Structure formats: C-alpha cells, structure tokens
Short mmCIF file of C-alpha atoms in Angstrom, two decimals:
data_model
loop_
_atom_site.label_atom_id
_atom_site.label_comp_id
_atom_site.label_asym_id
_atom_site.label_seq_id
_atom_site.Cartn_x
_atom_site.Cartn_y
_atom_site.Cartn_z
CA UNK A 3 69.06 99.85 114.17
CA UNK A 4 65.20 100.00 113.27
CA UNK A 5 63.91 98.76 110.04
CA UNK A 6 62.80 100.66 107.53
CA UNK A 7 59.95 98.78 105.53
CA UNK A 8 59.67 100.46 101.93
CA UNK A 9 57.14 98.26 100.77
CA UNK A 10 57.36 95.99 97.55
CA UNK A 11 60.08 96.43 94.90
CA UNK A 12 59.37 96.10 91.53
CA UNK A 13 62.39 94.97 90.84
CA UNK A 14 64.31 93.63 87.38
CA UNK A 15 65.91 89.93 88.08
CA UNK A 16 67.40 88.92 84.69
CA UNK A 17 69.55 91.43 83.12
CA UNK A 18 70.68 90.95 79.81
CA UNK A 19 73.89 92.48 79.23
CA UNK A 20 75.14 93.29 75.76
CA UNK A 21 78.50 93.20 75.01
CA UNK A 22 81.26 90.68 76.40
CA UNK A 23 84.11 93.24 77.73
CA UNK A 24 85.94 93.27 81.21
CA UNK A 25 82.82 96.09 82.07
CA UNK A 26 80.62 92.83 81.31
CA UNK A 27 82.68 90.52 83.31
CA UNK A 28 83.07 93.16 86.56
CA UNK A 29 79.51 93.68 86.43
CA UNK A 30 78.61 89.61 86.07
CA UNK A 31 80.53 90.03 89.66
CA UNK A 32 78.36 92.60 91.39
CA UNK A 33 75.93 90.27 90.00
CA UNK A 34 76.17 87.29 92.34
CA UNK A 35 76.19 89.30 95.65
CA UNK A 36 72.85 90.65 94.31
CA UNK A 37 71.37 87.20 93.34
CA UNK A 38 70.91 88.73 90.14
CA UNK A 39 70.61 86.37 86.84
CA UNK A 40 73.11 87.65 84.23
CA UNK A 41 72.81 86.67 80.54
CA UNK A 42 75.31 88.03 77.96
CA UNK A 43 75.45 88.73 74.12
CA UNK A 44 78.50 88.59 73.70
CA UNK A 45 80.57 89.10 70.52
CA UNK A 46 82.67 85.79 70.46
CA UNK A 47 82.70 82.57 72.80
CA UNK A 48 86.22 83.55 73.97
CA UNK A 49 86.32 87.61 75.06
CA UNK A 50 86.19 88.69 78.70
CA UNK A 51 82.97 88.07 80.10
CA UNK A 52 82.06 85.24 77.91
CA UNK A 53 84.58 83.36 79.73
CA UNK A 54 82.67 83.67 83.07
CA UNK A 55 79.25 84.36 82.64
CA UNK A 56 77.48 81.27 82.85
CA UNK A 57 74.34 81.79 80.07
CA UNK A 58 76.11 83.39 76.77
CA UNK A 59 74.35 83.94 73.43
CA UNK A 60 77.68 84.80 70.68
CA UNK A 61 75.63 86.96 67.97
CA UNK A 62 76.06 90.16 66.40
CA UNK A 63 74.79 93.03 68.15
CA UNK A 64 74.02 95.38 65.13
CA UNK A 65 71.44 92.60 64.12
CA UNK A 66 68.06 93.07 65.17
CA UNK A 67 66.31 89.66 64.81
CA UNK A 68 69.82 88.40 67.10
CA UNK A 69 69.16 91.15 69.61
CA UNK A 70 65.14 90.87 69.58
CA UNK A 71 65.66 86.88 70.17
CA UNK A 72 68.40 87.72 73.06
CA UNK A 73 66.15 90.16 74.61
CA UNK A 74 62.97 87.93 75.20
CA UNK A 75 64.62 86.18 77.76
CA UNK A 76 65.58 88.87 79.86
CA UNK A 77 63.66 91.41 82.41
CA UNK A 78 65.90 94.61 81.15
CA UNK A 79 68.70 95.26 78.71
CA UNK A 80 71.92 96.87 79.94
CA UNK A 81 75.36 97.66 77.64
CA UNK A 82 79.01 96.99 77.80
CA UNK A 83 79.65 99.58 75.22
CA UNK A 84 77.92 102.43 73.34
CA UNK A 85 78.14 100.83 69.94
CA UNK A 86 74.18 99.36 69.48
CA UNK A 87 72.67 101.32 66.75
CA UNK A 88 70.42 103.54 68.06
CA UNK A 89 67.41 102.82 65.63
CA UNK A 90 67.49 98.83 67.19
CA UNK A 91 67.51 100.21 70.75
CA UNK A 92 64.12 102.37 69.64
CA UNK A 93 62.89 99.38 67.68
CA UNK A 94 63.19 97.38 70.87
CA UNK A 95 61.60 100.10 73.51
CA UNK A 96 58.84 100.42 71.08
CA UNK A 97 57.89 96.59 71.05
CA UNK A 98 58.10 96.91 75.37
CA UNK A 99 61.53 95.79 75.99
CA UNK A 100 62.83 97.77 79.28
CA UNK A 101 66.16 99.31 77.95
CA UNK A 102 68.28 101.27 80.44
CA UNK A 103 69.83 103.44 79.84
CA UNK A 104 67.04 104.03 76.84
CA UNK A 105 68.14 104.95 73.73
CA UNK A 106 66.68 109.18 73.96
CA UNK A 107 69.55 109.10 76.43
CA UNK A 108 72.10 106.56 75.20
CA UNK A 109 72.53 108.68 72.01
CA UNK A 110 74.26 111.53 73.61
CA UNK A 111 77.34 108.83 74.20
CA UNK A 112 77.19 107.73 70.92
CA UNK A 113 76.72 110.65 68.86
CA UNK A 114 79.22 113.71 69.71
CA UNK A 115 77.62 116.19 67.72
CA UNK A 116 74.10 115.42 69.70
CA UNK A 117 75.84 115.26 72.84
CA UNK A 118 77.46 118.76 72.24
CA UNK A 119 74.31 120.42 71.03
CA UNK A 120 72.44 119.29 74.16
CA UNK A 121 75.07 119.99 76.93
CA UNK A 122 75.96 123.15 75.22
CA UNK A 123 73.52 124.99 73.00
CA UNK A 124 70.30 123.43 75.11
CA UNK A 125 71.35 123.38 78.36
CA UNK A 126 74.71 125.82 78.49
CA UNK A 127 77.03 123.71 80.15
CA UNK A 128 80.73 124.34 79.95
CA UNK A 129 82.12 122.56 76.66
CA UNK A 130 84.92 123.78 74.14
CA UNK A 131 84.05 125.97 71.31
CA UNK A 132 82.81 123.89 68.70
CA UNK A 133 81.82 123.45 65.02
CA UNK A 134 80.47 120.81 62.63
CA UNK A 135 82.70 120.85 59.67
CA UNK A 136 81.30 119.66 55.99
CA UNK A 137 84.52 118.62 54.81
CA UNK A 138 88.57 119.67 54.91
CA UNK A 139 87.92 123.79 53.69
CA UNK A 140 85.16 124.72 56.75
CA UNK A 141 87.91 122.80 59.19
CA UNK A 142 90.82 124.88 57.85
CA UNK A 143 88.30 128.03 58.70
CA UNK A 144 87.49 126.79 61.81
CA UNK A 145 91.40 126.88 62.51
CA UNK A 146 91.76 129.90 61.35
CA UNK A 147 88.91 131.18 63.74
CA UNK A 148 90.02 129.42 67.03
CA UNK A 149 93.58 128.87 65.88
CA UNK A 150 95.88 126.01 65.31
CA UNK A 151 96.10 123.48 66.98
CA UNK A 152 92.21 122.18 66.85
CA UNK A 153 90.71 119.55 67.67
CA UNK A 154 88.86 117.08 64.74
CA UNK A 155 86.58 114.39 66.24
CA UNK A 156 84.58 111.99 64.28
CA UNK A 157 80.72 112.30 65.94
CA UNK A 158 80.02 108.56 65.67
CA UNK A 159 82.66 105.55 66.11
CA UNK A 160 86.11 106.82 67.94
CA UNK A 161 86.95 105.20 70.98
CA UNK A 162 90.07 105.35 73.47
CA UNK A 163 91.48 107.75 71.05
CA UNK A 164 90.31 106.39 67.15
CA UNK A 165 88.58 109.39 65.63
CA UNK A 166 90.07 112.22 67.29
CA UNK A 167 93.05 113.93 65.56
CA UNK A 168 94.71 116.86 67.01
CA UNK A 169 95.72 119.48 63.92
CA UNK A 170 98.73 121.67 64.09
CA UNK A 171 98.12 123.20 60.88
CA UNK A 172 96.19 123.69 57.88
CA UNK A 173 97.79 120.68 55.89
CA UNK A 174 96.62 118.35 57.97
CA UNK A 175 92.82 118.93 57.89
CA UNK A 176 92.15 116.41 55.63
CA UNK A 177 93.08 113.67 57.28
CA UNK A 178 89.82 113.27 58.93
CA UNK A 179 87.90 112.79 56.26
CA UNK A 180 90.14 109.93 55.24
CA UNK A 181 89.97 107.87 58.15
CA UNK A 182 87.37 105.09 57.51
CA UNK A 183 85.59 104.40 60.66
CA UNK A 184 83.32 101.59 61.16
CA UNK A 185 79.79 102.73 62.24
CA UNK A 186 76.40 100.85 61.56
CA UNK A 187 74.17 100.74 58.55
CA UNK A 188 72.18 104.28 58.52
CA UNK A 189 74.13 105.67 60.90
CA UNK A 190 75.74 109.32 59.85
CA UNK A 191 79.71 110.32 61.08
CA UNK A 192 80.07 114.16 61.04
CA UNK A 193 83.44 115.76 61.58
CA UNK A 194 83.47 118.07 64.62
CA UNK A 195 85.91 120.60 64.81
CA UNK A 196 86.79 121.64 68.49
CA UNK A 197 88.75 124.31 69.71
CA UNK A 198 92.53 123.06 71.54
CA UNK A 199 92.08 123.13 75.30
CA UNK A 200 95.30 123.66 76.87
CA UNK A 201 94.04 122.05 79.74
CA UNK A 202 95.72 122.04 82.95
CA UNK A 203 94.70 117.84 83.55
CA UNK A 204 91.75 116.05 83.76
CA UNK A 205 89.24 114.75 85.63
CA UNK A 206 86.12 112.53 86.05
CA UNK A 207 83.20 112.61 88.01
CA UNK A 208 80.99 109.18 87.73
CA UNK A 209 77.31 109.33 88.92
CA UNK A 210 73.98 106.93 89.05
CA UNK A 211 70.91 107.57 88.50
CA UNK A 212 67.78 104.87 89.21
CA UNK A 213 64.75 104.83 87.22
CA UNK A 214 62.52 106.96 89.85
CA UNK A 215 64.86 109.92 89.25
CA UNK A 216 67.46 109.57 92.37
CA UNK A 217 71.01 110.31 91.58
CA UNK A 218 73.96 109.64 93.61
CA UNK A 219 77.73 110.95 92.41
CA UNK A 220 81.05 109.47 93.23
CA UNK A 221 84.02 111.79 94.44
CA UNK A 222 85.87 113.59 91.34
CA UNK A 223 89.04 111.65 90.13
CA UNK A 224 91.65 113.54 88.40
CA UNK A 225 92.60 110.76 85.19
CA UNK A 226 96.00 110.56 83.22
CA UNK A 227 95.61 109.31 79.67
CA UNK A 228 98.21 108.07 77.07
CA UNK A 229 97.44 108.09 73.51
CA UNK A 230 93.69 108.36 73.93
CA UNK A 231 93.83 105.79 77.05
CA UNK A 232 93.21 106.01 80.86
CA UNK A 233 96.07 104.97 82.31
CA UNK A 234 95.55 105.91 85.82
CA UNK A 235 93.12 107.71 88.26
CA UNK A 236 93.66 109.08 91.38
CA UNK A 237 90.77 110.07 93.74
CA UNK A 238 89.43 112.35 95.14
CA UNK A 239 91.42 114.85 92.38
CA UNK A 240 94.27 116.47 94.25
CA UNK A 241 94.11 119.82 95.32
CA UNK A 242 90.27 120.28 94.22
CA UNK A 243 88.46 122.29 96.54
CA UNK A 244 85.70 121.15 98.60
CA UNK A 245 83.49 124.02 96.31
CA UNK A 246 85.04 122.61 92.79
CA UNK A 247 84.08 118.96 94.33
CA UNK A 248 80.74 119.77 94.60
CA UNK A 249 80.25 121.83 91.81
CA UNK A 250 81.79 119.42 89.60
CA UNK A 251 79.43 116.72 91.42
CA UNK A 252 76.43 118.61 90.82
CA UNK A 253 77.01 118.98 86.86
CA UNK A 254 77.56 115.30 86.65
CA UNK A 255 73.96 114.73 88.26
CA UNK A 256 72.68 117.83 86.42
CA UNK A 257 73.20 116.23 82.59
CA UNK A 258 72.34 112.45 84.08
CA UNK A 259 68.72 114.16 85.03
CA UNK A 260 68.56 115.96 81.73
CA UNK A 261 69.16 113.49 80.12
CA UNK A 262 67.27 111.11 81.73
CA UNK A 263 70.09 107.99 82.25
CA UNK A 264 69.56 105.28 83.82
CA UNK A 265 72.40 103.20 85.49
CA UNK A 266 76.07 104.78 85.97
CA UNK A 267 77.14 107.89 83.47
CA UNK A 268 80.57 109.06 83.37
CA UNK A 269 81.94 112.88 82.30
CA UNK A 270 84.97 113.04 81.41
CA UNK A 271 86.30 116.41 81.79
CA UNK A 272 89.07 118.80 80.97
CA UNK A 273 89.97 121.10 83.79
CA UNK A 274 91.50 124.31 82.67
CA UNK A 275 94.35 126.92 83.87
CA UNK A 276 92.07 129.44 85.33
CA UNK A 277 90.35 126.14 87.35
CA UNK A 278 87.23 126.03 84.96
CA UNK A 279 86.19 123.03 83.68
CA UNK A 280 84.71 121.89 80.02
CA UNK A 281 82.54 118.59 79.39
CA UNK A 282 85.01 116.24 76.52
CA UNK A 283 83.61 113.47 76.72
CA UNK A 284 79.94 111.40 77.95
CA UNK A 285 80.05 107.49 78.95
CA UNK A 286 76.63 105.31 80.23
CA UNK A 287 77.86 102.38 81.39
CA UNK A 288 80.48 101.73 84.15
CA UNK A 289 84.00 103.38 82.93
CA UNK A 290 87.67 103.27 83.19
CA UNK A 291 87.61 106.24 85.32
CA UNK A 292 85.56 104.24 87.55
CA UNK A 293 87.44 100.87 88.57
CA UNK A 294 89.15 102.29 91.31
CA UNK A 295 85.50 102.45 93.28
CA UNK A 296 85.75 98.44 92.97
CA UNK A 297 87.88 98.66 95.81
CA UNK A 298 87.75 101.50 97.23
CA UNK A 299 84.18 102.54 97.47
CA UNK A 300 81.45 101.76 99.71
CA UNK A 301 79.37 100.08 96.50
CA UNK A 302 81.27 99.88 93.22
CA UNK A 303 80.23 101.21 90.05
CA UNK A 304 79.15 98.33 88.44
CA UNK A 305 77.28 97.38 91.83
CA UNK A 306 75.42 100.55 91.37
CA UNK A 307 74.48 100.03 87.71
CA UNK A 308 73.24 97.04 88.19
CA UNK A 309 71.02 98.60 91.28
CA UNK A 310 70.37 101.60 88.80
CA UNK A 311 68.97 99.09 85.77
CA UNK A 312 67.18 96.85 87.76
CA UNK A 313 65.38 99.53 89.71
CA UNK A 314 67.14 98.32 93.02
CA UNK A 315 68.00 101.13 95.96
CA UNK A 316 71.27 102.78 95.19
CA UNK A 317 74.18 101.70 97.18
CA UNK A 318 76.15 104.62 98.78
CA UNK A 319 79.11 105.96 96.93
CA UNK A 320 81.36 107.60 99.66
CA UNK A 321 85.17 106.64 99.38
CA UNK A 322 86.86 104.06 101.79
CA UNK A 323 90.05 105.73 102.33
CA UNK A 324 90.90 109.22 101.73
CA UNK A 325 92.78 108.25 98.86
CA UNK A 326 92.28 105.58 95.96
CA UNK A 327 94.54 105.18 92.99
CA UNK A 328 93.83 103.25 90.04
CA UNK A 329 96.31 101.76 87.18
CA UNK A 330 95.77 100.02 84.33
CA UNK A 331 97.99 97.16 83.39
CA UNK A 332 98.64 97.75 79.57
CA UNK A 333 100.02 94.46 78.03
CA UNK A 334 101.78 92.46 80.16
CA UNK A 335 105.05 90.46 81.61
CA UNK A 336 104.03 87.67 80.61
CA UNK A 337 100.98 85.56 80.05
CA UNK A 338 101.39 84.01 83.54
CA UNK A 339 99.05 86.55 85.45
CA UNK A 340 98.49 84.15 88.10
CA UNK A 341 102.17 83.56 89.23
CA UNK A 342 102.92 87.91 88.30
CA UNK A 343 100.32 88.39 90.70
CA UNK A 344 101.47 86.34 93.17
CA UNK A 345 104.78 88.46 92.90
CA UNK A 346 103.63 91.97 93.33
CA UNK A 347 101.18 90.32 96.13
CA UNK A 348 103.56 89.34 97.74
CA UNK A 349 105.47 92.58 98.38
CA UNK A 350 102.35 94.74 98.27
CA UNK A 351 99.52 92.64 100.64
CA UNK A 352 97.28 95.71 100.84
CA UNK A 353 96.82 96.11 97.02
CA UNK A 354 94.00 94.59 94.59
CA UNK A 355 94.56 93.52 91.25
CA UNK A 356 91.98 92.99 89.10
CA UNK A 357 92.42 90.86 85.90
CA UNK A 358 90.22 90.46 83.04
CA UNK A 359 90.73 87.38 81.27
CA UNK A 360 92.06 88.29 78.34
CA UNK A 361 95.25 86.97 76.63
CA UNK A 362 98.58 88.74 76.20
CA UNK A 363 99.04 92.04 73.86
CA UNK A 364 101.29 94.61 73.95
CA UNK A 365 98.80 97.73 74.90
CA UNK A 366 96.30 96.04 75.57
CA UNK A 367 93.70 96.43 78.54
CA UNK A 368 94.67 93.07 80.58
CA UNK A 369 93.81 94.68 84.29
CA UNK A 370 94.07 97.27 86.81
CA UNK A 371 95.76 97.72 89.93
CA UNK A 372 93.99 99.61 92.73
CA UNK A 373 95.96 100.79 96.39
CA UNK A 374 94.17 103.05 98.82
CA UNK A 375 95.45 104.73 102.24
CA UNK A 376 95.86 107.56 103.79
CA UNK A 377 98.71 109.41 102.22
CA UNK A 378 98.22 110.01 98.28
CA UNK A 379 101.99 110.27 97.36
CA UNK A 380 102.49 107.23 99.02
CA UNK A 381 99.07 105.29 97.49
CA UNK A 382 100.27 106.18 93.97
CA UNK A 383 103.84 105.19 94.26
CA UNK A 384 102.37 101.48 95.26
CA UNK A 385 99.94 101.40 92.17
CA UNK A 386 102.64 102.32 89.88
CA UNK A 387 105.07 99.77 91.08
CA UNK A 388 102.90 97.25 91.05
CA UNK A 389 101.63 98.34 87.47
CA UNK A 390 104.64 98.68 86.22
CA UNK A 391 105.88 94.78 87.17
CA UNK A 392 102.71 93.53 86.05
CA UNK A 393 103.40 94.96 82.84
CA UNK A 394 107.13 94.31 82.29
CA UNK A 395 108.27 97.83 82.89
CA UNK A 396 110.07 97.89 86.18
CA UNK A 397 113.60 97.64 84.73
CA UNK A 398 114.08 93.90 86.61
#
C-alpha cells in the first residue's frame, strides 16, 4: 500500500479530561494506544477513572480558579459530562484555553430549551411540539392544547431520567416546579412542556466531528431504556432501511456541523409509528448508546473523541459484524466482578465485558456486556444472558 504523506499535524498531546466517570476511564484507554497524556479532574480520589488514570487533580469543577489551575497544564480540555457551567467554559476560551467541544456548542446539551430552539425553530429539524411553561397554569394549557399525557422536562440539570416527568393529567402539573434540581450558580432551569410521543422505539445515531469540519457517523442503534436508563442497544437498528439509515446518519452530521462540535455527539431519538423520527435528546461526549462500538467497531467512540479533540485523523466507524448488541450491567451479583466474569466467560468466550470500577449498588451503572455475530436474535440472546448473571437476575 503507498503512503500517503499529509504533512505536519498540529496535533493536541495532553488532554485534560474533566470529570472522573466510566466515559473518563474508557477514554483514559483509547488513550494509551494513541500515546496520548491523559490528566483528569476528577470529582473524588475514588470514582471510576480516578482509579486508573495515572495524573488526577480531585477539585470541584463548578470552581473556576480549580478549573483555570487544572487547565494550564493541559494542551485541550475535553468532558465526561455536560455539567461545567457554561459561563467558566467561556471564561476559559476567552483567556486561550482550547476547549472542545467549546462552550457555543456544548450549551445545546446542557440547556434543553436552547437545544430545542436551535434544532427546531432555527434550523427545522424534526422535534416534538414544544413549549416553555412559566409555572403549573401555562403547563395545564399546554395539556389541554396537545393533550394529556405531556411531557415536563426541566431545561438545565436532569439526567438518565431526573427532571423529566411524564403528566397524565392536570393534577399533576405541579410537580415540576417542586422538584429541586441542582444546577450551578447563575444558571436558569425553565420547565419545558413537550408534547407525548407515542413512539414506536428508539434509536441513536453517534457521530464525530474534528476541528477542520470532517464528520464521520456510526451506524443507527435502536436503544431500550428503563426508567430514564439505557439498558441495551442493538445495532445497526433492526428493520431500518438502508434510506432511514442514511437519512438518520445525515441529520446526526447535519446538527454536529451546525453546531459546530467537536469530538463525538450523540442524538438520541424517538422513532415514530408512521417511521418518522423526532430529536429527544443531544449528548457531546462519548454515550451509553455508544459502548457497543468499543467492541464492535472499527475505532471506538471514545477512540474517535479523543482523535476529534486533539485534532488527530478520524478513525473509521464501519461496524465489525453485522450485528452488535450492547447491555448494561445494572447493580450486580456480587462485588466479586472478577470471579462473575470469569463465569459468564467461561460459557460465552466470544463476548466482552467491560467493567468500570465502581463498587456494588443496586441500579447502578457497574458495566456493559457487548456480543457481536452474524445473526441478531442470536447476538442479543448472548448479551442478555450474560447481563442478566452478571447482575443476579438469571433465576440460578
């Protein structure tokens, strides 16, 4: 094979990642394949990532003079979450820090009612019929508009499933307004009211985008969520059309370009009866929906990010089998994970389990299992069974 010379790279080598979740952690991984140097702010000495990554700063990410001191060190700033106040992000840009994704586009993951204003009103994508609601009496009118059920969402602080409420009726649009959510100093939660999509199921598409504008897009998954939380993917989406994959494809790079992201951005979307589809939800960092391309794609998502922030060449994102499923191990069987994996291992030697280093809770996030093959009934059986030890629930 020739070589292609594409002449120097101006390339990022310390990335500074904030946040210490199993994202983090799985991206501290891509990491060392890439010779990259990873530091991490990280929110206590003990969670996911801090347990791996070799340079960790524990601080408070909502304080600038922490964040300002963390960021000195590195070449570019990258995120674990969504939750940085936006203002610090600017304050940080403005003083010549390279943030990426940068705060003009970070915003539409952390502020719904931006996010739907942009995708819908500016650039009339697909979302649900929505309206910002002033308190309990404009949400009631909304409901009476769209009809009950509705969806409430808070526009600032929810996450897998905290501020979103769905409302049969009147009597419960005040709840709400009730919920304290934590959000920082100077930062403004407005109660969206969305109409009830009686969705069909719903899907995913995850792209990258680098800082010179090329985009790349992973294969559609179709997701299942419980209570707010993924709890399994399945890729490509059964019984999506080659046309719906590549429509859907091309509206994931569509809003990462008008938005201008930089690194991985996930959609989360709700597919509906008639086969249309409407944009719930934005992420810009590597996702849930996501983890299965650990395994089962040519270059992961967290790979890719790190490519995308560091101004690397993209990796390609094609699929290694024609089927991947994903499943989360919520809780666990026990806080041996190293002799349950050995079990399920053992009668499963073709699947991966991925485990992130955090101790034993019921519902919480401790892993994911991923299979891949050639027949999807037969992939998705495997994940589940293997899930569903891991976790306790397989009636042994």
């Amino acid at each position: 094979m020739p070589v292609v010379r594409v002449g120097a790279v101006n390339a990022a080598h310390t990335i500074g990642i904030i946040g210490g979740g199993q994202l983090a952690r799985m991206m501290y991984e891509a990491a060392i394949g890439l010779d990259l140097e990873v530091r991490l702010l990280a929110e206590g000495p003990d969670v996911s990532a801090a347990r791996v990554v070799r340079e960790v700063t524990v601080g408070d990410f909502t304080d600038p003079a922490v964040v300002r001191e963390f960021a000195a060190g590195c070449d570019v700033i990258t995120f674990d979450h969504e939750h940085v106040p936006t203002g610090l992000l600017a304050g940080l840009e403005a003083a010549g820090v390279l943030v990426r994704p940068g705060p003009a586009a970070l915003v539409h993951a952390q502020d719904k009612l931006l996010m739907r204003e942009r995708l819908g009103d500016g650039l009339g994508l697909p979302c649900p019929r929505w309206r910002a609601c002033r308190d309990a009496d404009e949400l009631r009118a909304l409901g009476s508009e769209l009809g009950w059920p509705v969806i409430a969402k808070a526009s600032r602080g929810g996450y897998d499933g905290h501020g979103v409420w769905r409302l049969d009726g009147p009597a419960d649009a005040d709840a709400p307004f009730e919920e304290s959510l934590s959000v920082s100093a100077g930062e403004r939660v407005v109660i969206i009211g969305e109409e009830f999509v009686d969705f069909a199921r719903e899907l995913s598409v995850v792209v990258v985008r680098g800082p010179d504008g090329r985009a790349l897009s992973y294969p559609v998954s179709e997701t299942v969520q419980d209570g707010g939380v993924c709890v399994e993917t399945t890729t490509p989406a059964p019984g999506l059309s080659a046309a719906r994959q590549s429509g859907i494809r091309a509206l994931g790079l569509r809003i990462a370009d008008a938005l201008g992201v930089v690194g991985l951005l996930a959609v989360e979307l709700m597919e509906r009866r008639d086969g249309g589809v409407v944009v719930n939800e934005l992420a810009m960092r590597p996702h849930n929906t996501g983890h299965w391309t650990l395994d089962g794609a040519v270059t992961s998502q967290f790979e890719n990010h790190l490519r995308a922030v560091a101004g690397l060449p993209l990796g390609a994102t094609d699929a290694r089998a024609p089927w991947c499923t994903m499943r989360n191990v919520l809780g666990g069987r026990s806080a041996d994970s190293v002799g349950d994996f050995a079990h399920v291992a053992a009668a499963d030697p073709g699947l991966r389990v991925q485990f992130y280093g955090k101790s034993l809770r019921p519902g919480r996030k401790r892993g994911h299992v991923t299979v891949y093959g050639d027949d999807c009934d037969r992939v998705r059986a495997r994940a589940r069974a293997a899930a569903a030890y891991l976790m306790g629930e397989d009636n042994d």
